[in-house]
Coordinates of C-alpha atoms in Angstrom, one line a residue:
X1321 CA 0.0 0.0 0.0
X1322 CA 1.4 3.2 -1.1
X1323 CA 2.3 5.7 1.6
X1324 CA 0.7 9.5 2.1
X1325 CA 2.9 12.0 2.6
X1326 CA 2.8 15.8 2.6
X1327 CA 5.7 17.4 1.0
X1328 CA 5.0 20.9 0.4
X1329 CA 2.6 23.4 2.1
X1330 CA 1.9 27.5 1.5
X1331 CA 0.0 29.8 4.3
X1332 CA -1.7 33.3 3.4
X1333 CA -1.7 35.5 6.2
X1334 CA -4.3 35.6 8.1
X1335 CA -6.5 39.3 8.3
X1336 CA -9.2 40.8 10.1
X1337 CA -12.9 40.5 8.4
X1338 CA -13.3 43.6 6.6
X1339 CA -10.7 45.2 7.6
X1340 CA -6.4 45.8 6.5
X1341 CA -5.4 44.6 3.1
X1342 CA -6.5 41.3 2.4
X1343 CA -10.2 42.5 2.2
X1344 CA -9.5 43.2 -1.5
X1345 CA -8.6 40.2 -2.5
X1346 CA -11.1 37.4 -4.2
X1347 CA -10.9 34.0 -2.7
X1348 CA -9.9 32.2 -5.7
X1349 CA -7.4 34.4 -6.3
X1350 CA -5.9 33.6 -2.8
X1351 CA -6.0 29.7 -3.8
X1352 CA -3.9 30.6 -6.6
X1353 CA -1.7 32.3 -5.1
X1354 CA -1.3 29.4 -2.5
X1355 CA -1.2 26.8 -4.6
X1356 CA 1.6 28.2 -7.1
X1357 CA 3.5 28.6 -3.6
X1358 CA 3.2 25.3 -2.7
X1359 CA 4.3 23.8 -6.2
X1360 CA 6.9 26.4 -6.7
X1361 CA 8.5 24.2 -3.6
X1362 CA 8.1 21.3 -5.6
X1363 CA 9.5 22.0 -9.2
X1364 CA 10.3 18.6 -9.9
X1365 CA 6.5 17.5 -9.9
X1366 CA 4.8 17.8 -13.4
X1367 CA 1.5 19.3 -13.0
X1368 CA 0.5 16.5 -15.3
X1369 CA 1.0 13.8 -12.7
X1370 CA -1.3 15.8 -10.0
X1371 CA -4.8 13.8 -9.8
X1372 CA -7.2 16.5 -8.7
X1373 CA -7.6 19.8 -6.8
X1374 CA -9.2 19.4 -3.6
X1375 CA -10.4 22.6 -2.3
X1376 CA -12.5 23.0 1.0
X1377 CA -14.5 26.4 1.7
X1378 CA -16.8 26.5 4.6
X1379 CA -19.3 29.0 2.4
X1380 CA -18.6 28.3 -0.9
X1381 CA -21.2 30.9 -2.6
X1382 CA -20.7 34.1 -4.1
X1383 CA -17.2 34.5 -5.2
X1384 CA -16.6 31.2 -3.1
X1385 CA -19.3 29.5 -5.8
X1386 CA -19.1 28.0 -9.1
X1387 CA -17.0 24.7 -8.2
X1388 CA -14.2 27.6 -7.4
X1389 CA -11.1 24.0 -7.3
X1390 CA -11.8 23.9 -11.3
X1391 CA -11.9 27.6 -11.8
X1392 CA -8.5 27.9 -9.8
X1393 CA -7.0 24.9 -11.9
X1394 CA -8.2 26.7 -14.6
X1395 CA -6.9 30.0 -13.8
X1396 CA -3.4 28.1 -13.3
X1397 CA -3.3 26.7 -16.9
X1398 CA -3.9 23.0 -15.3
X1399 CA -6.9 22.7 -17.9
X1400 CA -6.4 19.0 -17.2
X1401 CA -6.9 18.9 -13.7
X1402 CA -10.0 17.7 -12.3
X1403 CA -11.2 20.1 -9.2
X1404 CA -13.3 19.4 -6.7
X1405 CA -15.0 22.2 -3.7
X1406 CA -16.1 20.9 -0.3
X1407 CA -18.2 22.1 2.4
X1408 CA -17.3 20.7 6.2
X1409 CA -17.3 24.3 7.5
X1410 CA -14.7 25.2 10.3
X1411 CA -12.9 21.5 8.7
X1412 CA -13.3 21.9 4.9
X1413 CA -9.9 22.3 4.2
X1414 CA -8.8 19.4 6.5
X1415 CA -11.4 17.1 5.0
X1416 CA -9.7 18.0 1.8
X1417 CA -6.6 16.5 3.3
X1418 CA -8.3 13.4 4.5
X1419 CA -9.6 13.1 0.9
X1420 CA -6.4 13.4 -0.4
X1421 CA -4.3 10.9 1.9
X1422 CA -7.7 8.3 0.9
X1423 CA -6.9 8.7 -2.2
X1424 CA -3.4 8.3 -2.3
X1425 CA -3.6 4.9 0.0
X1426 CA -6.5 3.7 -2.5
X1427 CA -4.2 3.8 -5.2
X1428 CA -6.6 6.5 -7.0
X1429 CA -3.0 9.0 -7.7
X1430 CA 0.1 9.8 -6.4
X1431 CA -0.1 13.1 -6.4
X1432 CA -3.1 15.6 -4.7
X1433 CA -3.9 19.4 -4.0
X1434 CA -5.2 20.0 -1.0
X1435 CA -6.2 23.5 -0.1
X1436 CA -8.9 25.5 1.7
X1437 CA -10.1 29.2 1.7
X1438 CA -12.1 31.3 3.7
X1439 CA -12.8 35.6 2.4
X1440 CA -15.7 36.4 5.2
X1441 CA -14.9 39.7 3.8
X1442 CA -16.5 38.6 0.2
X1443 CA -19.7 37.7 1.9
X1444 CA -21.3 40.9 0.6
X1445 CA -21.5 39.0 -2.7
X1446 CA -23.2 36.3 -1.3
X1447 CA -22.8 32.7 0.1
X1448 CA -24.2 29.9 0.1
X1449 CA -26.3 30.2 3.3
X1450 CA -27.2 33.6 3.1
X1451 CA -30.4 33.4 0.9
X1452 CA -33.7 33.8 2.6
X1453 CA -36.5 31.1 2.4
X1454 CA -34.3 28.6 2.3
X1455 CA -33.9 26.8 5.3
X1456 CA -36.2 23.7 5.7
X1457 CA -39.5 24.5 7.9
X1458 CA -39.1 21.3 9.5
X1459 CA -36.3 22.9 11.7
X1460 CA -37.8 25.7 12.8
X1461 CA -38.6 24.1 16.3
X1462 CA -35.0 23.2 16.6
X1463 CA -34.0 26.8 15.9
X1464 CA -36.8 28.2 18.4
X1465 CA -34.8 25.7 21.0
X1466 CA -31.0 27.2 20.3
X1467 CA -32.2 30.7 20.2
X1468 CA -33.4 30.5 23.7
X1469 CA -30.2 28.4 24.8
X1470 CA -28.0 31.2 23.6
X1471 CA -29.0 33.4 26.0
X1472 CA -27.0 33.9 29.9
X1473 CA -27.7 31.1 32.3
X1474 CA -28.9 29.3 29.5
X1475 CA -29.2 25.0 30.9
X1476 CA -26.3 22.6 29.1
X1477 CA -27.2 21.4 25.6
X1478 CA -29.1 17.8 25.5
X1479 CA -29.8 15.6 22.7
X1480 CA -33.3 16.9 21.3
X1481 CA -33.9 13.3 19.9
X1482 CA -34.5 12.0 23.6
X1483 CA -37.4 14.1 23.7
X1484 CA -38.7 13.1 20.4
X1485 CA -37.6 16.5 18.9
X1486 CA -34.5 17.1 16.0
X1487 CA -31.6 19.0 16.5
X1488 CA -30.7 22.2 14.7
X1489 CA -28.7 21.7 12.0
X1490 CA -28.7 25.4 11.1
X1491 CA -27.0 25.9 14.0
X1492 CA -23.9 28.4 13.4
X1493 CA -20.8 26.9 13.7
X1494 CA -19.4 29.2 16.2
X1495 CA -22.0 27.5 18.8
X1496 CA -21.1 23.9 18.1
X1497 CA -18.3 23.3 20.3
X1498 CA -19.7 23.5 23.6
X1499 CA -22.5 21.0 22.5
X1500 CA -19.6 18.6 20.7
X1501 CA -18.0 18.5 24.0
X1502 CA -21.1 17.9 26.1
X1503 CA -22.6 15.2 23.8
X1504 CA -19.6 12.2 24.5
X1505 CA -19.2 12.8 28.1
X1506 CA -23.1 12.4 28.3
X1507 CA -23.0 9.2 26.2
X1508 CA -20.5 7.9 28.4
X1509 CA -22.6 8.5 31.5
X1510 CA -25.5 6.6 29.7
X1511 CA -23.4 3.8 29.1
X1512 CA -22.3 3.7 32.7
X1513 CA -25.9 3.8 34.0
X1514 CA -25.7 7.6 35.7
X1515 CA -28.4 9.8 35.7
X1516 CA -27.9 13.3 34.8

């Protein structure tokens, strides 16, 4: 089985939303950018031998839209390259990663881009979760729930399923990790027969 390895990487700095420099610049352009980096550490790879562009974006909409892994490949002169986008949120650019290091030990390639991008300063052109009357009605008892838990004082998250209810799943992501935390040590009491 072959091995996965990473063997070159590129950072962009990391700015305020809507504010200093980096506000200006489209997300797709910052993949590029990032990804020439990263090759340019790697000049012995042909760009022909690279299987597919693996891009994660927690909103891709707007300028983040259109499948934006082929528009960068494109923008590169890879018209060759395969690209794919993927949502995870907060972990769409490690999931690319994962993907990547799958695909390698599957014997799918030898050689993957993994990258990831973020411009919350772009939003004002859209994204992909911004667009009213879209959210499924069936939630909107879930959402009732986490707007009242968001307040001071607020009791510890449960699972909604044990009271016949579903969870939010348009919960924002900025609100998830108290409730990811919660969730494993109250499993593990279940198991062991405590009552909370």
């Amino acid at each position: 089985m072959p091995e996965a390895v990473i063997v070159a990487t590129a950072r962009s700095p990391i700015g305020r939303a809507f504010k200093g420099s980096l506000t200006t610049i489209r997300p797709d352009d910052a993949v590029q950018q990032m990804v020439a980096a990263a090759l340019a550490k790697v000049p012995q790879l042909n760009p022909a031998e690279i299987s597919d562009l693996m891009l994660g974006c927690g909103l891709p909409g707007g300028e983040q839209g259109f499948n934006m892994a082929r528009v960068v490949a494109i923008m590169m002169g890879y018209d060759h390259l395969p690209g794919t986008t993927i949502t995870r949120y907060c972990s769409s650019s490690l999931q690319t990663t994962r993907m990547a290091f799958h695909a390698i030990k599957a014997g799918e390639g030898d050689a993957f881009l993994s990258a990831g991008v973020e411009c919350v300063s772009r939003y004002a052109k859209g994204s992909s979760d911004s667009w009213p009357d879209t959210q499924n009605p069936v939630f909107a008892g879930a959402q009732e729930r986490t707007t009242a838990r968001s307040g001071a004082g607020a009791p510890d998250w449960h699972d909604p399923r044990e009271d016949g209810e579903i969870p939010d799943v348009y919960v924002a992501p900025g609100r998830h990790g108290h409730r990811g935390q919660l969730l494993p040590a109250q499993r593990r009491r279940r198991r062991r027969g405590d009552h909370e």
